């Protein structure tokens, strides 16, 4: 009876061990993976859905402006001396409106951003302070006219006075709130053929930085008013229900699967997420690059894997935008399709290292770069007498990703807007300046995960750790049960390590004696 029970115990232990091995090697990871997918996918019932639809905390939108301190010197041909002023801090709220669900596991939505000036975070800075900056709309109009018909530039310049109210040089005294959101008024009501040409061009091109006045008498120029309280899109994005590895991937923008501004399918490729949501990372196949699609520059950009780093006592993957993202054509031939083929007859339209021509995207001759020309050609730095100093710690773009859920623990995108200050002899304001790329401002957009969401994530991680511990504990228990059962079976069959004989005994003196049969 004992032997039969031991064999049943052994058989059950073997079955338990096999089940434990299957669960440890496949079952637990599969179950945990499915639960994570259900939590992060864009589905009404998921934990992530409402946080994705309306971000539970505002992003930080910091603006740094370059105040020009030696205007007269620049007008006489000397190097610019700049003073960085900032950050002017804004809270950026994001809310999505669901328009419907499409084929291939996609969700269709619009995104609305709302910017609110944060007085406390801005410290002593107020958004009504007046600064002197490069006159972006003036230079944009002059450079655009010069590229189309150089012979009319002088006539066009004569109309700039009434257009800008008063204009003595290529610099502008402006309040920060005007430049960023409220708008600088540009007057189109004067009777001038040259002015009519400028205003007609603006009406035709509709650059996003120009807002037509309600009475249609002119325009308001501002850098970000078109982004504020305005529905952007529509976007189509993969929900990650059918394949969590595709979660967050943007498949179209404004009903286009390829951005046609660049005239090339590679450069126009819509690739990556919107930088707020990423799929969980497979530890066996960690991606070397993360792609982000940014509508404001009409292109996707990538961040490269640097290493693993610990943040908030969690292991994360750290990605950073490197020099290859905005590399010159000579350094990265793939970037040749970002060159402006219509730049001029004596220029191939390709820029130096660390720059991107945003004219096809913005309908204005603006040049993008990283702040303070970080990762750009040193030739750009030589143009300035001071105020430009790239610092990787302050000016890089990066993201820390928690691999199990794909949650962004910390991330910032940084971009600088520049325009060329060009010497043009036929224009009095520009006849003595030294040509060079002139920065207007740089911005950083991002956030660090707030404490309440961090605590929620850490609780989830602890639960996963418990599950992982239980996974291996079950295997260990099953293994020991199998060993114990095997011992019981051996004992129950009558096998003994020491033979049982009647003539076997110990004599005094601890001597083992085996009596022989007579």
Short mmCIF file of C-alpha atoms in Angstrom, two decimals:
data_model
loop_
_atom_site.label_atom_id
_atom_site.label_comp_id
_atom_site.label_asym_id
_atom_site.label_seq_id
_atom_site.Cartn_x
_atom_site.Cartn_y
_atom_site.Cartn_z
CA UNK A 1 0.00 0.00 0.00
CA UNK A 2 2.86 2.36 0.92
CA UNK A 3 4.61 1.60 -2.36
CA UNK A 4 1.47 2.35 -4.34
CA UNK A 5 0.98 5.69 -2.60
CA UNK A 6 4.66 6.59 -3.14
CA UNK A 7 4.35 5.90 -6.85
CA UNK A 8 1.22 8.05 -7.10
CA UNK A 9 3.04 10.81 -5.19
CA UNK A 10 6.02 10.50 -7.56
CA UNK A 11 3.80 10.56 -10.66
CA UNK A 12 1.99 13.65 -9.40
CA UNK A 13 5.29 15.33 -8.58
CA UNK A 14 6.61 14.67 -12.10
CA UNK A 15 3.44 16.11 -13.61
CA UNK A 16 3.77 19.16 -11.35
CA UNK A 17 7.42 19.58 -12.38
CA UNK A 18 6.55 19.39 -16.09
CA UNK A 19 3.72 21.89 -15.61
CA UNK A 20 6.03 24.19 -13.64
CA UNK A 21 8.68 24.08 -16.36
CA UNK A 22 6.07 24.91 -19.01
CA UNK A 23 4.66 27.73 -16.89
CA UNK A 24 8.12 29.14 -16.06
CA UNK A 25 9.39 28.97 -19.63
CA UNK A 26 6.23 29.92 -21.52
CA UNK A 27 3.08 30.24 -19.47
CA UNK A 28 3.95 33.00 -17.02
CA UNK A 29 5.68 35.21 -19.64
CA UNK A 30 2.72 34.74 -21.99
CA UNK A 31 0.14 35.55 -19.31
CA UNK A 32 2.11 38.57 -18.05
CA UNK A 33 2.67 39.78 -21.64
CA UNK A 34 -1.05 39.57 -22.39
CA UNK A 35 -1.93 41.47 -19.21
CA UNK A 36 0.61 44.19 -20.03
CA UNK A 37 -0.75 44.45 -23.57
CA UNK A 38 -4.31 44.81 -22.24
CA UNK A 39 -3.11 47.57 -19.92
CA UNK A 40 -1.18 49.65 -22.47
CA UNK A 41 -3.16 49.18 -25.71
CA UNK A 42 -5.41 51.99 -26.94
CA UNK A 43 -8.71 50.39 -26.03
CA UNK A 44 -11.58 51.84 -23.99
CA UNK A 45 -11.14 49.21 -21.28
CA UNK A 46 -7.35 49.56 -20.90
CA UNK A 47 -5.62 51.37 -18.04
CA UNK A 48 -3.67 53.49 -20.52
CA UNK A 49 -6.56 54.69 -22.68
CA UNK A 50 -7.81 57.64 -20.65
CA UNK A 51 -4.26 58.76 -19.80
CA UNK A 52 -3.46 58.70 -23.53
CA UNK A 53 -6.67 60.47 -24.54
CA UNK A 54 -6.09 63.29 -22.07
CA UNK A 55 -2.65 63.56 -20.53
CA UNK A 56 -3.11 63.55 -16.74
CA UNK A 57 -0.42 66.19 -16.30
CA UNK A 58 0.79 69.07 -18.48
CA UNK A 59 4.01 68.85 -20.40
CA UNK A 60 6.58 71.58 -19.86
CA UNK A 61 7.11 73.94 -22.79
CA UNK A 62 10.16 76.13 -22.19
CA UNK A 63 11.13 78.98 -24.51
CA UNK A 64 14.58 80.60 -24.61
CA UNK A 65 14.97 83.79 -26.67
CA UNK A 66 18.18 85.32 -28.02
CA UNK A 67 18.29 88.98 -27.08
CA UNK A 68 20.56 91.00 -29.40
CA UNK A 69 22.78 93.31 -27.35
CA UNK A 70 24.92 95.03 -30.04
CA UNK A 71 22.57 96.02 -32.84
CA UNK A 72 24.62 98.99 -34.06
CA UNK A 73 27.78 96.89 -34.19
CA UNK A 74 26.04 94.23 -36.25
CA UNK A 75 24.72 96.86 -38.64
CA UNK A 76 28.29 97.98 -39.24
CA UNK A 77 29.53 94.46 -39.98
CA UNK A 78 30.70 93.19 -36.57
CA UNK A 79 29.88 89.83 -35.01
CA UNK A 80 26.60 89.45 -33.09
CA UNK A 81 26.71 89.39 -29.30
CA UNK A 82 23.68 87.56 -27.94
CA UNK A 83 22.12 87.07 -24.53
CA UNK A 84 19.97 84.02 -23.90
CA UNK A 85 16.86 84.96 -21.91
CA UNK A 86 14.70 82.25 -20.43
CA UNK A 87 13.14 79.94 -19.80
CA UNK A 88 9.71 81.41 -20.29
CA UNK A 89 7.77 78.43 -18.98
CA UNK A 90 4.40 77.33 -20.30
CA UNK A 91 2.25 74.42 -19.23
CA UNK A 92 1.24 72.41 -22.27
CA UNK A 93 -2.02 70.49 -21.92
CA UNK A 94 -2.82 67.79 -24.47
CA UNK A 95 -6.21 66.29 -25.27
CA UNK A 96 -7.22 64.00 -28.11
CA UNK A 97 -10.61 63.72 -29.75
CA UNK A 98 -11.41 60.26 -31.09
CA UNK A 99 -12.87 60.42 -34.61
CA UNK A 100 -13.23 56.69 -35.14
CA UNK A 101 -11.43 53.41 -35.65
CA UNK A 102 -9.99 52.28 -38.94
CA UNK A 103 -8.63 49.22 -40.61
CA UNK A 104 -5.33 47.62 -39.62
CA UNK A 105 -5.94 48.22 -35.89
CA UNK A 106 -5.79 52.02 -36.06
CA UNK A 107 -7.48 54.85 -34.19
CA UNK A 108 -8.23 58.17 -35.88
CA UNK A 109 -8.03 61.32 -33.76
CA UNK A 110 -7.17 65.01 -33.56
CA UNK A 111 -4.83 66.53 -30.99
CA UNK A 112 -5.39 69.84 -29.23
CA UNK A 113 -2.59 71.58 -27.36
CA UNK A 114 -3.25 74.38 -24.89
CA UNK A 115 -0.45 76.59 -23.59
CA UNK A 116 -0.71 78.50 -20.32
CA UNK A 117 2.06 80.75 -19.04
CA UNK A 118 3.47 79.46 -15.75
CA UNK A 119 4.43 82.53 -13.73
CA UNK A 120 5.78 80.56 -10.80
CA UNK A 121 8.06 78.32 -12.87
CA UNK A 122 9.29 81.30 -14.92
CA UNK A 123 10.68 82.95 -11.79
CA UNK A 124 11.45 86.64 -12.28
CA UNK A 125 10.61 86.53 -15.98
CA UNK A 126 7.27 87.77 -17.27
CA UNK A 127 5.93 87.21 -20.75
CA UNK A 128 5.41 90.93 -21.35
CA UNK A 129 9.13 91.77 -21.11
CA UNK A 130 10.48 93.47 -24.25
CA UNK A 131 13.51 92.05 -26.06
CA UNK A 132 15.41 92.81 -29.25
CA UNK A 133 15.51 89.84 -31.61
CA UNK A 134 16.21 89.15 -35.24
CA UNK A 135 13.22 90.39 -37.26
CA UNK A 136 12.04 87.05 -38.52
CA UNK A 137 9.10 88.19 -40.73
CA UNK A 138 11.19 90.98 -42.29
CA UNK A 139 14.07 88.67 -43.16
CA UNK A 140 11.65 85.98 -44.36
CA UNK A 141 9.99 88.43 -46.77
CA UNK A 142 13.31 89.75 -48.08
CA UNK A 143 14.88 86.31 -48.53
CA UNK A 144 11.76 84.93 -50.21
CA UNK A 145 11.62 87.85 -52.65
CA UNK A 146 15.33 87.64 -53.32
CA UNK A 147 15.05 83.95 -54.23
CA UNK A 148 12.11 84.54 -56.58
CA UNK A 149 12.98 87.85 -58.25
CA UNK A 150 16.11 89.64 -56.97
CA UNK A 151 15.39 92.71 -59.09
CA UNK A 152 12.35 93.69 -57.01
CA UNK A 153 14.04 93.39 -53.61
CA UNK A 154 14.80 97.11 -53.42
CA UNK A 155 11.20 98.00 -54.27
CA UNK A 156 9.96 95.44 -51.78
CA UNK A 157 12.13 96.87 -49.05
CA UNK A 158 10.59 100.28 -49.56
CA UNK A 159 7.25 98.81 -48.52
CA UNK A 160 8.62 97.34 -45.33
CA UNK A 161 8.28 100.59 -43.38
CA UNK A 162 4.48 100.72 -43.52
CA UNK A 163 4.29 96.92 -43.26
CA UNK A 164 6.12 96.85 -39.91
CA UNK A 165 4.95 100.33 -38.77
CA UNK A 166 8.62 101.43 -38.53
CA UNK A 167 11.75 99.61 -39.62
CA UNK A 168 15.29 100.90 -39.41
CA UNK A 169 17.31 97.67 -39.28
CA UNK A 170 16.78 93.89 -39.43
CA UNK A 171 15.98 93.66 -35.73
CA UNK A 172 12.73 93.91 -33.85
CA UNK A 173 11.85 95.12 -30.37
CA UNK A 174 8.96 92.98 -29.24
CA UNK A 175 7.21 91.69 -26.14
CA UNK A 176 7.61 87.97 -25.56
CA UNK A 177 3.85 87.27 -25.50
CA UNK A 178 3.46 89.05 -28.85
CA UNK A 179 6.22 87.06 -30.48
CA UNK A 180 5.06 83.70 -29.18
CA UNK A 181 1.25 83.79 -29.16
CA UNK A 182 -0.51 87.17 -29.39
CA UNK A 183 1.09 88.27 -32.63
CA UNK A 184 3.01 91.20 -34.10
CA UNK A 185 0.73 93.21 -36.39
CA UNK A 186 1.81 93.55 -40.02
CA UNK A 187 -0.12 96.24 -41.86
CA UNK A 188 -1.40 95.52 -45.37
CA UNK A 189 -3.80 98.48 -45.65
CA UNK A 190 -1.37 101.00 -47.20
CA UNK A 191 -1.70 101.75 -50.90
CA UNK A 192 1.49 100.29 -52.33
CA UNK A 193 2.07 97.85 -55.18
CA UNK A 194 5.07 96.36 -53.40
CA UNK A 195 3.08 95.94 -50.19
CA UNK A 196 0.25 94.33 -52.16
CA UNK A 197 2.79 91.88 -53.55
CA UNK A 198 3.98 90.94 -50.06
CA UNK A 199 0.47 90.54 -48.65
CA UNK A 200 -0.70 88.61 -51.71
CA UNK A 201 2.17 86.20 -51.32
CA UNK A 202 1.30 85.66 -47.65
CA UNK A 203 -2.35 85.00 -48.49
CA UNK A 204 -1.33 82.47 -51.14
CA UNK A 205 1.28 80.61 -49.10
CA UNK A 206 -0.57 80.71 -45.77
CA UNK A 207 2.49 80.16 -43.58
CA UNK A 208 1.39 78.84 -40.18
CA UNK A 209 3.13 81.69 -38.36
CA UNK A 210 0.90 84.28 -40.08
CA UNK A 211 -2.69 84.80 -38.93
CA UNK A 212 -4.99 86.95 -41.05
CA UNK A 213 -6.49 89.84 -39.08
CA UNK A 214 -10.25 89.66 -38.56
CA UNK A 215 -10.79 92.81 -40.61
CA UNK A 216 -8.41 91.41 -43.27
CA UNK A 217 -6.32 94.60 -43.07
CA UNK A 218 -3.11 92.71 -42.35
CA UNK A 219 -1.55 89.77 -40.56
CA UNK A 220 -0.40 88.85 -37.09
CA UNK A 221 2.95 87.10 -36.92
CA UNK A 222 3.55 84.72 -34.02
CA UNK A 223 5.60 81.59 -33.60
CA UNK A 224 3.10 79.32 -31.84
CA UNK A 225 -0.42 80.77 -32.03
CA UNK A 226 -1.32 78.22 -34.71
CA UNK A 227 -0.58 75.45 -32.20
CA UNK A 228 -2.61 76.89 -29.31
CA UNK A 229 -6.20 75.67 -28.75
CA UNK A 230 -6.28 74.31 -32.28
CA UNK A 231 -7.10 70.80 -33.38
CA UNK A 232 -4.10 69.30 -35.15
CA UNK A 233 -4.56 66.35 -37.48
CA UNK A 234 -6.26 64.10 -38.10
CA UNK A 235 -3.76 61.42 -37.12
CA UNK A 236 -4.09 57.68 -37.55
CA UNK A 237 -2.19 55.60 -35.03
CA UNK A 238 -1.79 51.89 -34.35
CA UNK A 239 -3.63 50.84 -31.18
CA UNK A 240 -1.44 47.84 -30.32
CA UNK A 241 -4.45 45.51 -29.87
CA UNK A 242 -3.44 43.00 -32.56
CA UNK A 243 0.32 43.54 -32.21
CA UNK A 244 1.59 45.41 -29.17
CA UNK A 245 4.93 45.97 -30.93
CA UNK A 246 3.15 48.44 -33.24
CA UNK A 247 1.57 50.42 -30.39
CA UNK A 248 1.75 54.19 -30.95
CA UNK A 249 3.04 53.99 -34.51
CA UNK A 250 1.56 56.87 -36.54
CA UNK A 251 0.43 55.60 -39.92
CA UNK A 252 -0.94 58.81 -41.45
CA UNK A 253 -1.24 62.54 -40.83
CA UNK A 254 -3.90 64.72 -42.48
CA UNK A 255 -4.84 61.66 -44.55
CA UNK A 256 -1.34 61.38 -45.98
CA UNK A 257 0.86 58.32 -45.45
CA UNK A 258 3.86 60.18 -46.90
CA UNK A 259 4.62 63.88 -46.38
CA UNK A 260 4.91 65.40 -49.85
CA UNK A 261 6.79 68.55 -48.79
CA UNK A 262 10.16 66.93 -49.44
CA UNK A 263 9.34 65.46 -52.84
CA UNK A 264 10.83 62.13 -51.83
CA UNK A 265 9.18 59.05 -50.27
CA UNK A 266 12.13 58.37 -47.96
CA UNK A 267 12.33 61.83 -46.42
CA UNK A 268 8.54 62.07 -46.40
CA UNK A 269 8.13 58.79 -44.51
CA UNK A 270 5.86 58.97 -41.48
CA UNK A 271 7.65 56.77 -39.00
CA UNK A 272 7.38 56.38 -35.25
CA UNK A 273 5.18 57.66 -32.44
CA UNK A 274 4.37 61.14 -31.13
CA UNK A 275 6.94 60.74 -28.31
CA UNK A 276 4.31 60.27 -25.59
CA UNK A 277 3.62 56.56 -26.10
CA UNK A 278 5.88 53.64 -27.05
CA UNK A 279 5.39 49.88 -27.11
CA UNK A 280 6.94 47.67 -24.40
CA UNK A 281 10.53 46.69 -25.18
CA UNK A 282 11.42 43.07 -25.85
CA UNK A 283 14.56 42.54 -23.77
CA UNK A 284 15.77 39.99 -26.34
CA UNK A 285 15.39 42.44 -29.21
CA UNK A 286 15.99 45.97 -27.91
CA UNK A 287 15.60 48.50 -30.79
CA UNK A 288 18.71 50.50 -31.62
CA UNK A 289 16.57 53.48 -32.66
CA UNK A 290 13.29 55.04 -31.60
CA UNK A 291 11.47 57.05 -34.26
CA UNK A 292 9.32 60.07 -33.51
CA UNK A 293 7.07 61.87 -36.00
CA UNK A 294 6.90 65.64 -35.45
CA UNK A 295 4.31 67.53 -37.57
CA UNK A 296 5.93 70.89 -36.76
CA UNK A 297 8.97 69.94 -38.86
CA UNK A 298 7.07 67.66 -41.27
CA UNK A 299 9.37 64.70 -40.74
CA UNK A 300 10.34 61.80 -38.54
CA UNK A 301 13.47 61.94 -36.46
CA UNK A 302 15.22 59.20 -34.51
CA UNK A 303 16.90 58.78 -31.15
CA UNK A 304 19.65 56.16 -30.79
CA UNK A 305 20.10 53.73 -27.93
CA UNK A 306 22.94 54.82 -25.63
CA UNK A 307 22.78 52.42 -22.67
CA UNK A 308 20.79 51.18 -19.71
CA UNK A 309 20.41 53.57 -16.80
CA UNK A 310 18.71 53.45 -13.41
CA UNK A 311 16.03 56.06 -12.77
CA UNK A 312 13.64 56.07 -9.81
CA UNK A 313 15.19 52.70 -8.79
CA UNK A 314 14.10 51.18 -12.09
CA UNK A 315 16.23 50.00 -14.98
CA UNK A 316 15.49 52.03 -18.09
CA UNK A 317 16.75 52.33 -21.64
CA UNK A 318 18.24 55.72 -22.44
CA UNK A 319 17.89 57.03 -26.01
CA UNK A 320 19.39 60.24 -27.35
CA UNK A 321 19.18 62.11 -30.64
CA UNK A 322 22.68 61.99 -32.12
CA UNK A 323 24.50 63.88 -34.85
CA UNK A 324 23.30 61.54 -37.61
CA UNK A 325 19.71 62.76 -37.27
CA UNK A 326 20.52 66.20 -38.76
CA UNK A 327 23.72 65.17 -40.48
CA UNK A 328 24.87 66.81 -43.70
CA UNK A 329 24.58 64.98 -47.01
CA UNK A 330 28.28 64.12 -46.93
CA UNK A 331 27.97 62.49 -43.48
CA UNK A 332 24.62 60.82 -44.09
CA UNK A 333 23.71 60.39 -47.79
CA UNK A 334 20.16 59.40 -46.80
CA UNK A 335 19.55 63.04 -45.82
CA UNK A 336 20.15 64.37 -49.35
CA UNK A 337 16.40 64.46 -50.02
CA UNK A 338 16.03 67.12 -47.29
CA UNK A 339 18.05 69.52 -49.44
CA UNK A 340 16.12 72.36 -51.07
CA UNK A 341 16.58 71.77 -54.78
CA UNK A 342 15.33 75.28 -55.61
CA UNK A 343 17.66 77.11 -53.24
CA UNK A 344 19.56 79.05 -55.89
CA UNK A 345 21.52 78.52 -59.08
CA UNK A 346 24.87 78.56 -57.24
CA UNK A 347 23.91 76.34 -54.29
CA UNK A 348 22.91 72.66 -54.18
CA UNK A 349 20.42 73.37 -51.40
CA UNK A 350 22.17 71.15 -48.86
CA UNK A 351 23.10 72.61 -45.51
CA UNK A 352 25.98 72.14 -43.14
CA UNK A 353 26.13 69.55 -40.37
CA UNK A 354 23.39 69.89 -37.75
CA UNK A 355 20.90 71.93 -39.81
CA UNK A 356 17.61 71.26 -41.56
CA UNK A 357 15.87 73.54 -44.02
CA UNK A 358 12.25 73.89 -42.87
CA UNK A 359 11.09 76.05 -45.77
CA UNK A 360 9.18 73.19 -47.43
CA UNK A 361 7.34 72.64 -44.15
CA UNK A 362 6.83 76.23 -42.96
CA UNK A 363 6.52 78.07 -46.30
CA UNK A 364 9.17 80.42 -44.95
CA UNK A 365 13.00 80.35 -45.03
CA UNK A 366 13.49 79.07 -41.49
CA UNK A 367 16.40 76.78 -40.61
CA UNK A 368 16.12 74.27 -37.78
CA UNK A 369 18.94 73.09 -35.53
CA UNK A 370 19.54 71.84 -32.03
CA UNK A 371 19.92 74.58 -29.37
CA UNK A 372 23.09 76.66 -29.60
CA UNK A 373 23.99 74.65 -32.74
CA UNK A 374 24.66 71.55 -30.65
CA UNK A 375 26.05 68.77 -32.91
CA UNK A 376 26.37 71.27 -35.78
CA UNK A 377 29.37 72.51 -37.73
CA UNK A 378 31.77 74.66 -35.69
CA UNK A 379 31.76 77.12 -38.56
CA UNK A 380 28.35 78.28 -37.35
CA UNK A 381 29.77 79.17 -33.92
CA UNK A 382 32.50 81.38 -35.38
CA UNK A 383 29.87 83.86 -36.57
CA UNK A 384 29.19 85.09 -33.01
CA UNK A 385 31.14 87.24 -30.58
CA UNK A 386 29.37 85.60 -27.65
CA UNK A 387 26.14 84.16 -26.31
CA UNK A 388 26.26 80.86 -28.22
CA UNK A 389 27.72 77.93 -26.33
CA UNK A 390 26.51 74.38 -27.04
CA UNK A 391 26.24 72.11 -24.00
CA UNK A 392 25.25 68.44 -24.48
CA UNK A 393 23.64 68.28 -21.04
CA UNK A 394 21.38 71.26 -21.70
CA UNK A 395 20.78 71.02 -25.42
CA UNK A 396 20.36 67.36 -26.33
CA UNK A 397 17.04 65.59 -26.92
CA UNK A 398 16.50 62.33 -25.05
CA UNK A 399 14.07 59.83 -23.55
CA UNK A 400 14.20 57.34 -20.66
CA UNK A 401 11.95 54.33 -21.34
CA UNK A 402 10.73 51.81 -18.80
CA UNK A 403 11.01 48.60 -20.86
CA UNK A 404 8.19 46.46 -19.40
CA UNK A 405 5.42 48.95 -20.18
CA UNK A 406 7.10 51.37 -22.61
CA UNK A 407 6.24 54.28 -20.29
CA UNK A 408 8.34 57.44 -20.68
CA UNK A 409 9.88 58.27 -17.30
CA UNK A 410 11.56 61.41 -18.58
CA UNK A 411 12.00 62.94 -22.01
CA UNK A 412 12.62 66.27 -23.75
CA UNK A 413 12.66 67.38 -27.38
CA UNK A 414 14.69 70.51 -28.13
CA UNK A 415 14.76 72.55 -31.31
CA UNK A 416 16.15 75.94 -32.33
CA UNK A 417 14.68 78.24 -35.00
CA UNK A 418 17.11 80.27 -37.10
CA UNK A 419 17.00 82.53 -40.14
CA UNK A 420 19.75 83.85 -42.33
CA UNK A 421 20.92 87.42 -41.83
CA UNK A 422 22.17 88.13 -45.34
CA UNK A 423 24.16 91.03 -46.70
CA UNK A 424 22.22 92.54 -49.63
CA UNK A 425 23.88 95.71 -51.05
CA UNK A 426 20.68 97.17 -52.54
CA UNK A 427 18.96 97.23 -49.13
CA UNK A 428 20.19 99.94 -46.75
CA UNK A 429 19.37 97.90 -43.63
CA UNK A 430 21.44 94.95 -44.89
CA UNK A 431 24.22 96.50 -46.95
CA UNK A 432 26.86 96.32 -44.18
CA UNK A 433 25.87 93.28 -42.13
CA UNK A 434 27.92 90.08 -42.23
CA UNK A 435 25.98 87.13 -43.62
CA UNK A 436 25.37 84.27 -41.24
CA UNK A 437 22.76 82.03 -39.65
CA UNK A 438 21.01 83.94 -36.86
CA UNK A 439 19.06 82.25 -34.03
CA UNK A 440 15.69 83.57 -32.92
CA UNK A 441 14.83 81.15 -30.11
CA UNK A 442 14.94 77.57 -28.96
CA UNK A 443 12.28 75.49 -27.25
CA UNK A 444 12.17 72.35 -25.17
CA UNK A 445 9.08 70.22 -24.78
CA UNK A 446 8.72 67.29 -22.42
CA UNK A 447 8.18 66.15 -18.87
CA UNK A 448 9.26 63.92 -16.01
CA UNK A 449 6.68 61.40 -14.86
CA UNK A 450 4.74 62.89 -11.89
CA UNK A 451 4.82 61.26 -8.46
CA UNK A 452 1.32 59.76 -8.57
CA UNK A 453 1.90 58.04 -11.93
CA UNK A 454 5.37 56.97 -10.80
CA UNK A 455 3.90 55.34 -7.69
CA UNK A 456 1.31 53.58 -9.83
CA UNK A 457 4.05 52.30 -12.16
CA UNK A 458 6.23 51.16 -9.25
CA UNK A 459 3.28 49.27 -7.72
CA UNK A 460 2.80 47.50 -11.05
CA UNK A 461 6.49 46.68 -11.19
CA UNK A 462 6.39 45.27 -7.65
CA UNK A 463 3.42 43.09 -8.61
CA UNK A 464 5.36 41.82 -11.62
CA UNK A 465 8.33 41.09 -9.34
CA UNK A 466 6.04 39.03 -7.08
CA UNK A 467 4.76 37.14 -10.09
CA UNK A 468 8.34 36.52 -11.24
CA UNK A 469 9.27 35.26 -7.78
CA UNK A 470 6.22 32.99 -7.71
CA UNK A 471 7.17 31.65 -11.13
CA UNK A 472 10.55 30.36 -9.93
CA UNK A 473 9.33 29.37 -6.46
CA UNK A 474 6.76 27.09 -8.07
CA UNK A 475 9.52 25.49 -10.14
CA UNK A 476 11.74 25.02 -7.08
CA UNK A 477 8.88 23.49 -5.03
CA UNK A 478 7.98 21.15 -7.88
CA UNK A 479 11.63 20.07 -8.21
CA UNK A 480 12.00 19.31 -4.49
CA UNK A 481 8.65 17.48 -4.47
CA UNK A 482 9.84 15.31 -7.32
CA UNK A 483 13.11 14.49 -5.48
CA UNK A 484 11.28 13.63 -2.24
CA UNK A 485 8.80 11.47 -4.14
CA UNK A 486 11.65 9.64 -5.86
CA UNK A 487 13.23 8.87 -2.45
CA UNK A 488 9.91 7.56 -1.16
CA UNK A 489 9.52 5.29 -4.16
CA UNK A 490 13.04 3.90 -3.67
CA UNK A 491 12.38 3.20 0.01
CA UNK A 492 9.02 1.62 -0.69
CA UNK A 493 10.54 -0.92 -3.10
CA UNK A 494 12.74 -2.40 -0.35
CA UNK A 495 16.10 -1.21 -1.65
CA UNK A 496 18.49 -0.32 1.20
CA UNK A 497 21.84 1.21 1.40
CA UNK A 498 22.86 -1.13 4.29
CA UNK A 499 21.91 -4.85 3.89
CA UNK A 500 19.63 -6.30 6.60
CA UNK A 501 21.33 -9.54 7.95
CA UNK A 502 20.82 -11.40 11.25
CA UNK A 503 24.53 -11.97 11.72
CA UNK A 504 25.37 -8.33 11.50
CA UNK A 505 26.14 -6.57 14.81
CA UNK A 506 28.63 -4.31 16.51
CA UNK A 507 31.02 -5.55 19.16
CA UNK A 508 32.51 -3.41 21.89
CA UNK A 509 35.25 -1.18 20.64
CA UNK A 510 33.19 -0.03 17.65
CA UNK A 511 34.57 -2.89 15.54
CA UNK A 512 32.38 -4.18 12.79
CA UNK A 513 32.30 -8.00 12.77
CA UNK A 514 30.43 -10.18 10.35
CA UNK A 515 30.04 -13.78 11.68
CA UNK A 516 30.73 -16.44 9.14
CA UNK A 517 28.45 -19.42 8.87
CA UNK A 518 29.77 -22.62 10.34
#
